[in-house]
Every structure is written in C-alpha cells, then in structure tokens.
Coordinates of C-alpha atoms in Angstrom, one line a residue:
Chain A
M1 CA 74.6 -54.3 -153.9
S2 CA 73.1 -50.8 -152.4
L3 CA 74.7 -47.5 -153.2
R4 CA 75.4 -47.3 -149.3
H5 CA 77.6 -50.7 -149.6
R6 CA 79.4 -50.2 -151.8
L7 CA 80.1 -46.6 -150.8
D8 CA 81.2 -48.3 -147.4
T9 CA 83.9 -50.4 -149.6
V10 CA 85.1 -47.3 -151.0
T11 CA 85.3 -45.1 -147.9
E12 CA 86.2 -47.8 -145.2
P13 CA 89.7 -48.6 -146.5
I14 CA 90.3 -45.0 -146.9
I15 CA 89.4 -44.2 -143.2
E16 CA 91.6 -47.0 -142.4
R17 CA 93.8 -45.3 -144.2
I18 CA 93.7 -42.2 -142.5
I19 CA 93.7 -43.8 -138.9
Q20 CA 96.5 -45.6 -139.8
L21 CA 98.6 -42.9 -141.1
C22 CA 97.5 -40.7 -138.0
G23 CA 99.1 -43.6 -136.1
I24 CA 102.7 -43.5 -137.7
S25 CA 103.5 -39.9 -138.1
A26 CA 103.5 -39.6 -134.2
I27 CA 106.3 -42.8 -134.5
V28 CA 107.6 -40.8 -137.8
F29 CA 108.2 -37.2 -135.5
V30 CA 109.8 -38.8 -132.1
F31 CA 112.3 -40.7 -134.9
G32 CA 112.7 -37.1 -136.7
I33 CA 113.4 -35.4 -133.7
F34 CA 115.6 -37.7 -132.0
F35 CA 117.7 -37.4 -135.1
F36 CA 117.5 -33.9 -136.0
V37 CA 119.0 -33.1 -132.4
F38 CA 121.3 -36.3 -132.8
R39 CA 122.7 -34.9 -136.4
E40 CA 123.4 -31.4 -135.0
G41 CA 125.7 -32.9 -132.2
S42 CA 126.8 -35.9 -133.7
D43 CA 129.4 -34.3 -136.2
L44 CA 131.5 -33.4 -133.2
L45 CA 131.2 -37.6 -132.2
F46 CA 133.1 -38.4 -135.3
R47 CA 135.6 -35.7 -134.4
G48 CA 137.5 -37.0 -131.9
F49 CA 135.1 -35.5 -129.3
D50 CA 135.8 -37.4 -125.5
L51 CA 132.3 -38.5 -124.3
V52 CA 133.8 -39.9 -121.4
E53 CA 135.0 -36.5 -120.3
F54 CA 131.7 -35.2 -121.7
L55 CA 129.7 -37.6 -118.9
T56 CA 132.3 -37.7 -116.3
S57 CA 134.0 -34.4 -116.0
P58 CA 132.5 -31.6 -113.7
Q59 CA 134.5 -29.0 -115.9
W60 CA 132.0 -26.7 -118.1
Y61 CA 134.0 -24.2 -119.6
P62 CA 132.2 -23.9 -123.4
D63 CA 133.5 -19.8 -123.4
S64 CA 137.3 -20.1 -122.0
V65 CA 139.9 -18.8 -124.1
G66 CA 142.8 -21.0 -123.8
H67 CA 141.3 -24.6 -123.0
K68 CA 137.1 -25.3 -123.8
R69 CA 136.1 -28.0 -121.8
Y70 CA 132.9 -29.8 -121.4
G71 CA 132.4 -31.8 -118.9
A72 CA 128.5 -31.6 -118.1
L73 CA 128.6 -33.7 -114.8
A74 CA 127.6 -31.0 -113.1
L75 CA 124.3 -30.2 -115.2
I76 CA 123.3 -34.0 -114.6
A77 CA 123.8 -33.3 -110.9
G78 CA 121.8 -30.6 -110.7
T79 CA 119.2 -31.6 -112.9
T80 CA 119.1 -35.1 -111.0
S81 CA 119.3 -33.2 -107.2
V82 CA 116.1 -30.8 -108.3
T83 CA 114.1 -33.8 -110.2
L84 CA 114.9 -36.0 -107.0
L85 CA 113.6 -33.2 -104.5
A86 CA 110.6 -32.2 -106.6
M87 CA 109.5 -35.8 -106.6
A88 CA 110.0 -36.7 -103.3
I89 CA 108.0 -33.6 -102.5
A90 CA 105.4 -34.5 -105.5
V91 CA 105.2 -37.9 -105.7
P92 CA 103.2 -38.3 -101.5
F93 CA 101.0 -35.3 -101.5
G94 CA 100.2 -35.7 -105.6
L95 CA 99.3 -39.2 -104.4
G96 CA 97.7 -37.9 -101.4
A97 CA 95.7 -35.6 -102.7
A98 CA 94.5 -37.6 -105.5
I99 CA 93.4 -40.5 -103.0
F100 CA 91.4 -37.4 -101.0
I101 CA 89.8 -36.1 -104.0
S102 CA 88.6 -38.9 -105.2
E103 CA 87.5 -41.1 -102.2
F104 CA 87.0 -39.2 -98.9
C105 CA 84.9 -35.1 -101.6
S106 CA 81.5 -34.9 -102.0
P107 CA 80.7 -34.7 -105.6
K108 CA 80.4 -30.7 -105.2
L109 CA 83.9 -30.9 -103.2
R110 CA 85.3 -32.6 -106.0
E111 CA 84.6 -30.7 -108.8
T112 CA 85.5 -27.6 -106.8
F113 CA 89.0 -29.0 -106.3
K114 CA 89.5 -30.8 -109.7
I115 CA 88.3 -27.0 -110.9
V116 CA 91.6 -25.4 -108.9
I117 CA 94.2 -28.3 -109.5
E118 CA 93.8 -27.8 -113.2
L119 CA 93.7 -24.1 -112.8
L120 CA 97.3 -24.7 -111.3
A121 CA 98.5 -26.4 -113.7
A122 CA 97.6 -23.7 -116.2
I123 CA 100.1 -21.5 -114.5
P124 CA 102.7 -21.2 -117.0
S125 CA 106.8 -21.6 -116.3
V126 CA 108.5 -18.8 -116.3
V127 CA 105.4 -17.4 -113.6
W128 CA 106.6 -19.9 -111.3
G129 CA 110.5 -19.1 -112.2
F130 CA 109.2 -15.6 -111.0
I131 CA 107.9 -16.8 -107.9
G132 CA 111.1 -19.0 -106.9
L133 CA 113.3 -15.9 -107.9
T134 CA 111.4 -13.3 -105.5
L135 CA 109.2 -14.8 -102.7
M136 CA 110.9 -18.6 -102.8
N137 CA 114.3 -17.0 -103.3
E138 CA 113.4 -14.3 -99.6
L139 CA 111.9 -17.3 -97.7
I140 CA 114.4 -19.8 -97.8
I141 CA 117.3 -16.3 -97.2
T142 CA 115.4 -16.0 -94.5
L143 CA 114.2 -19.2 -93.3
F144 CA 117.5 -21.1 -93.4
D145 CA 119.7 -17.9 -92.8
A146 CA 121.4 -18.4 -96.3
P147 CA 123.6 -16.0 -98.4
I148 CA 121.3 -17.0 -101.2
G149 CA 117.7 -18.4 -101.7
L150 CA 118.2 -19.8 -105.5
T151 CA 118.8 -23.2 -104.6
V152 CA 118.1 -26.6 -105.4
L153 CA 115.6 -26.2 -102.3
N154 CA 114.0 -23.7 -104.5
G155 CA 114.1 -25.2 -108.0
G156 CA 112.6 -28.6 -106.3
V157 CA 110.1 -26.9 -104.4
I158 CA 108.7 -24.6 -107.8
L159 CA 109.1 -28.3 -109.6
A160 CA 107.2 -29.9 -106.5
L161 CA 104.3 -27.3 -107.4
M162 CA 104.1 -27.6 -110.8
S163 CA 104.2 -31.4 -111.0
V164 CA 101.8 -31.9 -107.8
P165 CA 98.5 -30.3 -110.7
V166 CA 100.1 -33.4 -113.4
I167 CA 100.2 -36.5 -110.3
V168 CA 97.0 -35.8 -109.0
S169 CA 94.7 -35.0 -112.2
I170 CA 96.3 -38.2 -113.5
G171 CA 96.2 -40.2 -110.5
E172 CA 92.7 -39.6 -109.7
D173 CA 91.2 -40.4 -113.2
S174 CA 93.1 -43.8 -112.7
L175 CA 91.1 -44.2 -108.8
K176 CA 88.3 -43.4 -110.4
A177 CA 88.3 -45.8 -113.1
V178 CA 88.8 -48.7 -110.5
P179 CA 85.1 -50.0 -110.6
D180 CA 82.7 -48.9 -107.7
S181 CA 81.7 -52.3 -107.4
Y182 CA 85.7 -53.4 -106.3
R183 CA 84.8 -50.9 -103.7
E184 CA 81.5 -52.5 -102.5
A185 CA 82.4 -56.1 -102.7
A186 CA 85.6 -54.8 -99.9
E187 CA 82.9 -52.7 -98.3
A188 CA 80.5 -56.1 -97.7
L189 CA 83.8 -57.4 -96.1
G190 CA 83.8 -55.3 -93.4
A191 CA 87.4 -53.4 -94.6
T192 CA 87.9 -49.9 -93.1
R193 CA 88.1 -47.1 -95.8
W194 CA 91.8 -47.3 -95.2
Q195 CA 92.6 -50.7 -96.0
I196 CA 90.1 -50.5 -99.8
I197 CA 92.1 -47.7 -100.2
Y198 CA 95.4 -49.5 -99.9
R199 CA 94.1 -53.6 -100.5
V200 CA 92.3 -52.7 -103.8
L201 CA 92.1 -48.9 -105.0
L202 CA 95.7 -48.9 -105.3
P203 CA 97.1 -52.2 -106.5
A204 CA 93.8 -52.2 -109.1
A205 CA 95.0 -48.2 -110.0
K206 CA 98.6 -49.0 -110.3
N207 CA 99.3 -48.3 -113.8
G208 CA 97.3 -45.1 -114.0
L209 CA 99.2 -44.2 -110.8
L210 CA 102.8 -44.8 -112.3
A211 CA 101.8 -43.1 -115.4
A212 CA 100.8 -40.1 -113.1
V213 CA 104.8 -40.3 -111.6
L214 CA 106.1 -40.6 -114.7
L215 CA 104.6 -37.8 -116.1
G216 CA 105.6 -36.0 -112.9
I217 CA 109.6 -37.2 -113.7
A218 CA 108.8 -36.3 -116.9
R219 CA 107.7 -33.0 -116.1
G220 CA 110.7 -32.0 -113.9
I221 CA 113.8 -33.2 -116.4
G222 CA 112.2 -31.2 -119.1
E223 CA 111.5 -28.5 -116.9
T224 CA 113.4 -25.4 -117.9
M225 CA 112.3 -21.9 -117.7
A226 CA 111.2 -22.1 -113.7
V227 CA 114.7 -23.8 -113.2
L228 CA 116.6 -22.3 -114.9
M229 CA 115.3 -18.6 -112.8
A230 CA 115.3 -20.6 -109.5
T231 CA 118.3 -23.1 -109.3
G232 CA 121.1 -19.9 -109.5
H233 CA 122.3 -21.1 -112.3
A234 CA 126.0 -21.9 -111.1
V235 CA 127.8 -25.1 -112.6
K236 CA 128.9 -27.5 -109.8
I237 CA 128.3 -30.8 -108.2
P238 CA 125.8 -29.9 -105.6
H239 CA 126.5 -30.6 -101.4
S240 CA 122.8 -30.0 -99.6
V241 CA 119.7 -28.2 -101.2
L242 CA 121.0 -25.2 -100.0
D243 CA 123.6 -25.1 -103.1
S244 CA 123.1 -23.5 -106.2
V245 CA 123.3 -25.8 -109.2
R246 CA 122.3 -25.6 -113.0
T247 CA 120.4 -28.0 -115.2
L248 CA 120.7 -29.4 -118.1
T249 CA 118.0 -27.8 -119.6
A250 CA 118.7 -23.9 -118.5
T251 CA 122.1 -24.8 -120.2
I252 CA 120.7 -25.4 -123.0
A253 CA 118.4 -22.4 -123.0
A254 CA 120.8 -19.8 -121.4
E255 CA 123.9 -20.4 -123.8
L256 CA 122.0 -21.7 -127.7
G257 CA 121.2 -18.0 -128.1
E258 CA 125.3 -17.4 -128.0
A259 CA 127.0 -20.0 -129.0
P260 CA 128.0 -20.0 -133.5
V261 CA 125.9 -22.4 -135.2
H262 CA 128.3 -25.0 -136.2
S263 CA 130.4 -24.7 -133.6
D264 CA 131.9 -27.2 -131.1
H265 CA 129.9 -25.4 -128.2
Y266 CA 126.9 -25.5 -130.6
Q267 CA 127.1 -29.3 -130.7
V268 CA 127.6 -30.2 -127.5
L269 CA 124.8 -28.3 -126.4
F270 CA 122.4 -30.9 -128.7
L271 CA 124.7 -33.6 -127.2
I272 CA 122.9 -32.3 -124.1
G273 CA 119.6 -32.6 -125.8
V274 CA 120.2 -36.2 -126.6
L275 CA 121.5 -37.3 -122.6
L276 CA 118.0 -35.7 -122.2
F277 CA 116.3 -38.1 -124.6
T278 CA 118.2 -40.7 -123.5
I279 CA 117.5 -39.7 -120.2
S280 CA 113.5 -39.8 -120.1
F281 CA 113.5 -42.9 -122.9
F282 CA 114.9 -45.2 -120.2
I283 CA 112.4 -43.7 -117.2
N284 CA 109.8 -45.0 -119.9
L285 CA 111.6 -48.0 -120.5
A286 CA 112.1 -48.6 -116.6
A287 CA 108.2 -48.0 -116.5
D288 CA 107.2 -50.5 -118.9
L289 CA 109.6 -52.6 -117.4
I290 CA 107.6 -52.3 -114.0
I291 CA 104.8 -52.3 -115.2
K292 CA 105.0 -55.6 -117.1
G293 CA 106.3 -56.9 -113.9
I294 CA 103.5 -56.2 -111.6
G295 CA 101.4 -57.5 -114.8
R296 CA 102.5 -61.0 -115.4
K297 CA 102.0 -62.2 -111.6
Chain B
M1 CA 59.4 -72.2 -82.0
L2 CA 62.4 -71.0 -84.1
K3 CA 64.8 -68.3 -83.2
K4 CA 64.6 -65.1 -84.9
K5 CA 67.7 -64.1 -86.7
I6 CA 66.8 -61.3 -88.5
E7 CA 63.4 -58.8 -87.2
I8 CA 62.7 -56.3 -89.9
S9 CA 59.6 -53.6 -89.2
N10 CA 57.9 -51.2 -91.1
L11 CA 61.5 -50.7 -93.1
R12 CA 60.8 -47.8 -95.6
V13 CA 64.1 -46.8 -97.9
G14 CA 63.6 -43.6 -100.2
Y15 CA 65.4 -42.8 -103.6
G16 CA 65.0 -38.8 -103.3
N17 CA 61.5 -39.3 -104.3
E18 CA 61.2 -42.5 -105.0
Q19 CA 60.3 -45.6 -102.7
A20 CA 62.3 -48.3 -103.4
L21 CA 61.2 -50.2 -99.7
K22 CA 57.3 -48.9 -98.7
G23 CA 57.1 -50.3 -95.0
I24 CA 58.5 -54.2 -95.3
S25 CA 57.9 -56.4 -91.9
L26 CA 59.1 -59.3 -91.8
D27 CA 61.9 -61.9 -89.7
V28 CA 64.2 -63.6 -90.8
Y29 CA 65.2 -67.1 -87.9
E30 CA 68.0 -69.3 -87.9
N31 CA 69.2 -71.2 -89.9
E32 CA 66.3 -71.0 -92.4
I33 CA 67.4 -70.6 -96.1
L34 CA 64.4 -67.6 -97.0
A35 CA 64.0 -67.1 -100.4
I36 CA 63.4 -63.3 -101.9
I37 CA 61.3 -63.1 -105.1
G38 CA 59.4 -60.8 -106.7
P39 CA 60.1 -58.9 -110.5
A40 CA 63.0 -56.4 -111.0
Q41 CA 63.0 -53.3 -109.4
S42 CA 60.7 -54.5 -106.5
G43 CA 63.6 -53.6 -103.8
K44 CA 64.6 -57.0 -103.1
T45 CA 68.6 -55.7 -103.4
T46 CA 67.9 -52.6 -102.0
L47 CA 66.9 -55.1 -98.8
L48 CA 70.3 -56.2 -98.3
K49 CA 71.8 -53.2 -98.4
V50 CA 70.0 -52.0 -95.9
I51 CA 70.8 -55.2 -93.8
N52 CA 74.6 -55.0 -94.4
R53 CA 74.3 -50.9 -94.3
T54 CA 76.1 -50.5 -97.3
V55 CA 73.1 -48.8 -98.3
E56 CA 74.3 -45.8 -97.0
F57 CA 76.7 -45.1 -99.4
I58 CA 73.9 -44.3 -101.9
P59 CA 73.7 -40.6 -101.5
G60 CA 69.9 -39.5 -100.8
V61 CA 69.3 -42.3 -99.2
Q62 CA 66.6 -42.4 -96.5
V63 CA 66.1 -45.2 -94.2
E64 CA 63.2 -45.1 -91.7
G65 CA 61.8 -48.2 -89.1
S66 CA 64.4 -51.1 -87.9
V67 CA 66.1 -53.9 -88.7
K68 CA 67.3 -56.1 -85.7
I69 CA 70.0 -58.9 -86.1
D70 CA 70.1 -60.8 -82.6
G71 CA 68.2 -58.1 -80.6
Q72 CA 70.7 -55.4 -82.0
D73 CA 69.0 -52.6 -84.4
V74 CA 71.5 -52.2 -86.9
L75 CA 70.6 -49.0 -88.2
D76 CA 71.7 -48.1 -84.8
V77 CA 75.6 -49.7 -84.8
K78 CA 78.6 -47.4 -85.0
N79 CA 81.3 -50.2 -86.0
V80 CA 79.6 -50.9 -89.1
Y81 CA 83.1 -52.5 -90.0
E82 CA 82.2 -55.6 -87.2
L83 CA 78.3 -56.1 -88.5
R84 CA 79.3 -56.5 -92.2
R85 CA 81.4 -59.3 -90.7
K86 CA 78.7 -60.9 -89.7
I87 CA 77.4 -61.2 -93.3
G88 CA 78.6 -62.5 -96.1
M89 CA 77.0 -60.9 -99.5
V90 CA 77.3 -62.2 -102.8
F91 CA 76.3 -60.0 -106.1
P92 CA 75.4 -60.8 -109.1
L93 CA 78.1 -60.3 -111.0
P94 CA 81.2 -62.5 -109.7
I95 CA 83.5 -59.3 -108.1
G96 CA 86.9 -60.6 -108.2
L97 CA 89.3 -58.3 -106.2
P98 CA 91.9 -57.3 -108.5
L99 CA 94.1 -59.6 -106.4
S100 CA 95.3 -63.1 -106.7
I101 CA 93.0 -65.9 -105.1
Y102 CA 94.4 -66.7 -101.9
D103 CA 94.5 -62.9 -101.4
N104 CA 90.4 -62.6 -102.1
V105 CA 90.0 -65.3 -99.5
A106 CA 91.8 -63.9 -97.0
F107 CA 90.9 -60.2 -97.7
A108 CA 88.0 -60.1 -95.1
P109 CA 90.3 -61.9 -92.7
R110 CA 93.5 -60.1 -92.9
A111 CA 91.0 -56.2 -92.4
A112 CA 89.7 -58.3 -89.7
G113 CA 93.7 -58.5 -88.2
V114 CA 94.1 -61.6 -89.0
Y115 CA 97.5 -62.3 -90.2
D116 CA 99.2 -65.5 -88.6
S117 CA 99.8 -67.5 -92.0
T118 CA 98.9 -71.1 -90.9
K119 CA 95.8 -69.6 -89.7
L120 CA 95.2 -68.1 -92.5
D121 CA 96.2 -70.8 -95.0
E122 CA 93.8 -73.3 -93.4
L123 CA 91.2 -70.6 -93.7
V124 CA 91.2 -70.3 -97.6
E125 CA 91.4 -73.7 -97.6
R126 CA 88.4 -74.4 -96.5
C127 CA 86.2 -71.5 -97.6
L128 CA 87.6 -72.9 -100.8
K129 CA 86.4 -76.7 -100.3
Q130 CA 83.0 -75.4 -98.6
A131 CA 82.3 -73.3 -101.9
A132 CA 83.4 -76.1 -104.1
L133 CA 86.5 -74.7 -106.1
W134 CA 89.6 -75.8 -104.4
E135 CA 90.1 -79.3 -106.2
E136 CA 90.0 -76.4 -108.9
V137 CA 92.7 -73.6 -107.8
K138 CA 94.9 -75.7 -104.9
D139 CA 97.7 -75.9 -107.7
R140 CA 97.2 -72.0 -108.5
L141 CA 96.3 -70.0 -105.6
S142 CA 98.9 -67.0 -106.3
S143 CA 97.3 -66.2 -109.6
L144 CA 94.9 -63.8 -110.4
G145 CA 90.8 -64.3 -109.3
T146 CA 90.0 -62.3 -112.1
R147 CA 91.2 -64.9 -114.3
L148 CA 88.7 -66.9 -113.3
S149 CA 86.0 -68.6 -115.1
G150 CA 82.7 -66.3 -114.6
G151 CA 81.0 -70.0 -112.8
Q152 CA 84.4 -69.9 -110.8
Q153 CA 84.6 -66.9 -110.2
Q154 CA 81.1 -66.8 -108.4
R155 CA 82.5 -69.6 -105.8
L156 CA 85.6 -67.5 -105.7
T157 CA 83.0 -64.9 -103.8
I158 CA 81.2 -67.4 -102.2
A159 CA 84.3 -68.6 -100.6
R160 CA 85.3 -64.9 -99.7
A161 CA 81.6 -64.1 -98.3
L162 CA 82.6 -67.5 -95.8
S163 CA 86.1 -66.3 -95.0
H164 CA 84.9 -63.9 -92.5
Q165 CA 82.6 -66.9 -90.8
P166 CA 79.4 -64.9 -91.0
E167 CA 76.6 -65.6 -89.4
I168 CA 74.5 -64.1 -92.6
L169 CA 74.5 -65.5 -96.2
C170 CA 73.1 -62.9 -98.4
L171 CA 72.9 -64.0 -102.0
D172 CA 72.0 -61.4 -104.2
E173 CA 71.0 -63.3 -107.5
F174 CA 73.8 -65.2 -107.8
S175 CA 73.3 -67.1 -111.0
I176 CA 72.6 -64.8 -113.0
A177 CA 76.2 -64.7 -114.9
V178 CA 76.8 -68.8 -114.4
D179 CA 75.9 -71.4 -116.1
P180 CA 72.8 -74.4 -115.1
V181 CA 76.0 -77.0 -113.8
T182 CA 77.9 -74.3 -111.9
T183 CA 74.5 -73.2 -110.6
M184 CA 73.6 -76.5 -109.3
R185 CA 76.8 -76.5 -107.8
I186 CA 76.4 -74.1 -105.4
E187 CA 73.0 -74.5 -104.3
D188 CA 74.5 -77.7 -103.6
V189 CA 76.9 -76.0 -101.3
L190 CA 74.0 -73.5 -99.9
R191 CA 72.2 -76.5 -99.0
E192 CA 74.8 -77.7 -96.8
L193 CA 76.0 -74.5 -95.8
R194 CA 72.3 -74.2 -93.9
S195 CA 73.3 -76.1 -90.4
Q196 CA 76.3 -73.2 -90.4
V197 CA 74.5 -70.3 -91.5
T198 CA 71.2 -68.7 -92.2
I199 CA 70.6 -68.0 -95.5
I200 CA 68.9 -65.4 -97.3
L201 CA 69.1 -65.6 -101.1
V202 CA 67.4 -63.1 -103.3
T203 CA 66.1 -64.6 -106.7
N204 CA 64.3 -63.9 -109.8
L205 CA 64.3 -67.6 -110.7
V206 CA 60.8 -68.7 -109.2
Q207 CA 62.2 -72.4 -109.3
Q208 CA 65.4 -71.5 -108.0
A209 CA 63.6 -70.0 -104.4
R210 CA 61.2 -73.4 -104.9
R211 CA 64.5 -75.9 -104.7
L212 CA 66.0 -74.2 -102.0
A213 CA 64.0 -72.5 -99.7
D214 CA 62.4 -73.2 -96.8
R215 CA 60.7 -70.4 -97.0
T216 CA 59.8 -67.8 -99.4
A217 CA 59.0 -63.8 -99.3
F218 CA 57.7 -61.8 -102.6
L219 CA 58.1 -58.6 -102.8
F220 CA 55.9 -56.4 -105.8
N221 CA 57.0 -52.7 -106.4
G222 CA 58.7 -52.2 -102.7
E223 CA 55.8 -53.6 -100.5
L224 CA 56.0 -57.2 -99.5
I225 CA 53.0 -59.0 -100.6
E226 CA 53.7 -62.5 -98.4
I227 CA 55.9 -64.7 -97.1
D228 CA 55.2 -67.9 -95.6
S229 CA 56.7 -71.3 -96.2
N230 CA 57.3 -72.9 -100.0
D231 CA 54.5 -75.4 -99.3
V232 CA 51.7 -72.7 -99.0
I233 CA 54.1 -70.3 -102.1
F234 CA 53.8 -72.4 -104.7
S235 CA 51.1 -74.1 -103.4
N236 CA 47.6 -73.8 -105.8
S237 CA 46.4 -71.8 -103.3
P238 CA 48.6 -69.1 -101.3
T239 CA 46.7 -66.2 -99.8
N240 CA 47.6 -63.8 -102.3
R241 CA 46.5 -64.1 -105.5
V242 CA 49.6 -61.5 -107.1
T243 CA 52.1 -64.3 -105.0
Y244 CA 49.8 -67.0 -107.5
D245 CA 50.2 -65.6 -110.7
Y246 CA 53.5 -64.5 -110.6
V247 CA 54.8 -68.0 -109.2
M248 CA 53.6 -69.2 -112.5
G249 CA 54.2 -67.1 -114.4
N250 CA 51.9 -65.1 -115.5
F251 CA 53.5 -62.4 -115.6
G252 CA 56.9 -60.6 -114.6

C-alpha cells in the first residue's frame, strides 16, 4: 500500500467525524437554547403558575403593586396582527417581484435589482424602526386623520418592507433553479409566458417559494426592534389596523432589563420566549407537512 | 408534384460571431419524413428552433432569410403561440414537466383554451395511444410524469407533442436517452403518424435516417451539403463525396 493510501485510511475517518460533529452541533445548539430558555421560565410552572390565564387573559400588569397579572393574550394578538398584515402585503409583493426579476428582466437589469434588494435586506432593523417612528407615523396621522400613527398598520408595513427582500431573494433563487428545459418544453407547446409561470414554474418551484414565505413569516414573528418602535407599545387587543399594539418580542426586549433576576416577572418573560419558540416550531412543522403533502402526489 | 409544407430559403442564423447556419435552402413536403443528419455542431437543432421560433430566446441571435410554412413566413408571424401549436417538438432528453401524466398531455390543449373534461380525456387517451404508451400508464394517469422511465418519458413527450394536433412534428435526436427496444417502438409510431403529419427527424444515427425517412438532408458545419431521396443519399454514388464519407462512417 502506498503512503498516500495509508494516509487516506487515517484521514478519511477523521474528516467524517468532523463533518458528523458539525451536523450534530446544529441540533445540540437548538436544543441547548430551548433548554436554557425553558429552564429559566419553568420554575414558575412548578410553583402553580396559571398557564390558562397566561394564554387567555389580556391583562398584562407585571408591575402592579397589589395584584400582578400575567396575561399574554394581548401580546399574542399584537404579534399575530402585525405579522398577518405584514405577510398580506409582503407575500404577494415579494413573490411578484421574484417572478418579475427571474422571468421578465434582462440579465443586466436582474443584477441591478438583486444588488438593490440585497442592500434593502442589509438595513439594520433599528433604522426601519426609526422610519416607522418618524416618517410612517406622520404619514398615517395625515392620511387617516388618526390620533397616533404608531399602529398595527405602521408595524405591518415596516415588517413587510423588511420581509420582502428575504422573500424576493429566496423566491428568485428557487425560480432560477427550475431547469430551462422546462421553459423550452412549455414554450414549444405554445404556452404563453404567463401560462408557463403558473402552470410550470410555480408548481416546480413550490418548495423554494414556500420556504421563502416561511422565512418571511419567521422574520415577522421574530423581529423586535422595528416593531417595538413602530407599533406604539400599548397592551391591548387591536380592533382595527389603526390601533396601537405590543408584540411578544417587544415585551421581552423592553421589560427584561427591568425585571429582577429570577423574579416571577423575569420568569414569565422567559415563558414568552418559550411561546415564541413553540410558534415558530409549529409553523415549520406545518410547512414540512404541506411540502410532503404536495410531494406525495 | 408533392405539396410543399415548409420552404426554407437562404436561412442564416448567427450567435454573435459564430454562424450556426450559413444560408440554407430546402423544402419539406407534406406528409413526408425528412431526416436531417450531420455531425454535432452542424446546425441541425438551430434549424428546428427557427421553425418554431424558439430560437429568439437565445440572447444575441440573428436570423436572416425566410422560413415559410404553407406560404406564411414564420419570421413575420405575430402570434407565435399559435405558430408553436402547429408544431410538435420532441427534445433529445425527455423533458417530463413536473406535472401528472395526464396534465403533461393536457398542457398544450389547456394552454390553447380547451377545458372541457370529456374532450381532454379523449384527447389524452388518443395521444397516449398514438405514442404507444397508453397500455403502460392508463391506470396511473395522475402520478408524476417525471417518475416514468426514460423511454416512457420520451413517449410521453411525443404524446404531448401530438396533443395540440400539430401539422408538423419535429424530433431532435429523440433516441439519445432511449433503449433500442423503445426506439424501435417509437419508429413504428412515427411510420404510422406519417399519414397525418409532416415529420422532420433530426438524428445523428445515419441508420435511423435510412430506416425511417423518405428523404434525407445532410448538414455539415452550418451548410447544406446535399438533400435527396434516401435512394440517392444512401446509394454508392450520392452527388457529394462528403455525404458518401459521412454515411459510410468514414468521419463524423
């Protein structure tokens, strides 16, 4: 056996091990974070914390002297409303832009677009929050004659603007990954451009497009700073898009610094973290099931 | 005299500095099988792409000359979608669209605006039968077309190419990814189709051209060396010496 071959028998298993470790570490970190967040909050659960109240009561008074109440429903409603509005705006716009850039642009224009969109994605969230706090605020007050512009609408639009680059970028990649031979075949069958897009490209790229939308949603749910600044930070269940709300993430960011370590308040904030974790887990799970459901056919 | 289906005159196609076709003139008669043979890079595929106007998707392409189908110059056609529906196209590698078998065949009729389900059912069955695939897939029309074997997929693309009742069927080296048994079956299918459509068969298998075609054109480096009936092309004395050498396998 040559030296080269003998070396291979030693190095190959080592490299395999290293790659294995990389893979396992991803899982370890995810579970580690979940474990830590859960541990910080779990103590409360064992001391008889009312989980039903936590999930169904809109009363969030962690600082009340006489009667502290930890009902997160208004916060859940805040996150849900802002995210839903953001997605209602960002998904059609993002997918439309992805289709436009991938299918209708000349190569030169496409490169320009991609650079601009990546630039958009690089704007720090606090800057978006700043835009929400000043520009959007005034715009909403003037346009809707509202008393205050820091609302679901404001946060939704800001979040949409933040999610669009993610959706466009990943959506465009997945459309570009559809082999050109599909386009040629459909063209040769006399399909128009639009027919090619919705009959061939969208079905072929559906997994990637779904991933794009999900990452957009994930960004919406997880975003903190921009919505903290743009939504008015008022604990209430919104009745219209012109109401102020407060989101789960913003609550953690705003209150964790104030809450004494290991107090009830502190632990409830970690439970909110667990809640956020659970929400994203179920969204991902749902997406997985949808993809498998489509793929089985 | 036979009716001319396609008249190509002085067709030049260039990609940038490269000339893919250097002034080709030939006619295709109605209901004949015309084989186009020639080594790689001789412009065979480009010729097909000009006929159904998909050549214009190649950036920087220049087309000169004229290609007339039934006297109408395709280069002037406004509604290219209608033109393409007149022409069935089968590519070298089978391209099953990521749809069910049924939807693959029903794709073109639907694109042309046929939605009536009994009509579509009939059409799908007829095309699959014409392509000799019906018996193998009739119980699983809703499964994905891309799951079929290579030979089955190629017959699926033929069924698909027939689905819009084309007047012209172009096949571009259809047997490259297909086993010999399937190739012979497809060749039988083509012989039967001859009475209904005009077939242009691009192939680099000289023997296939000899077996199937009525006439054969020999393209070499973007030039038409010779076009004649098979009796002449595959005889011991075709008009051009190069043809003889290529057909006999002396080069290419």
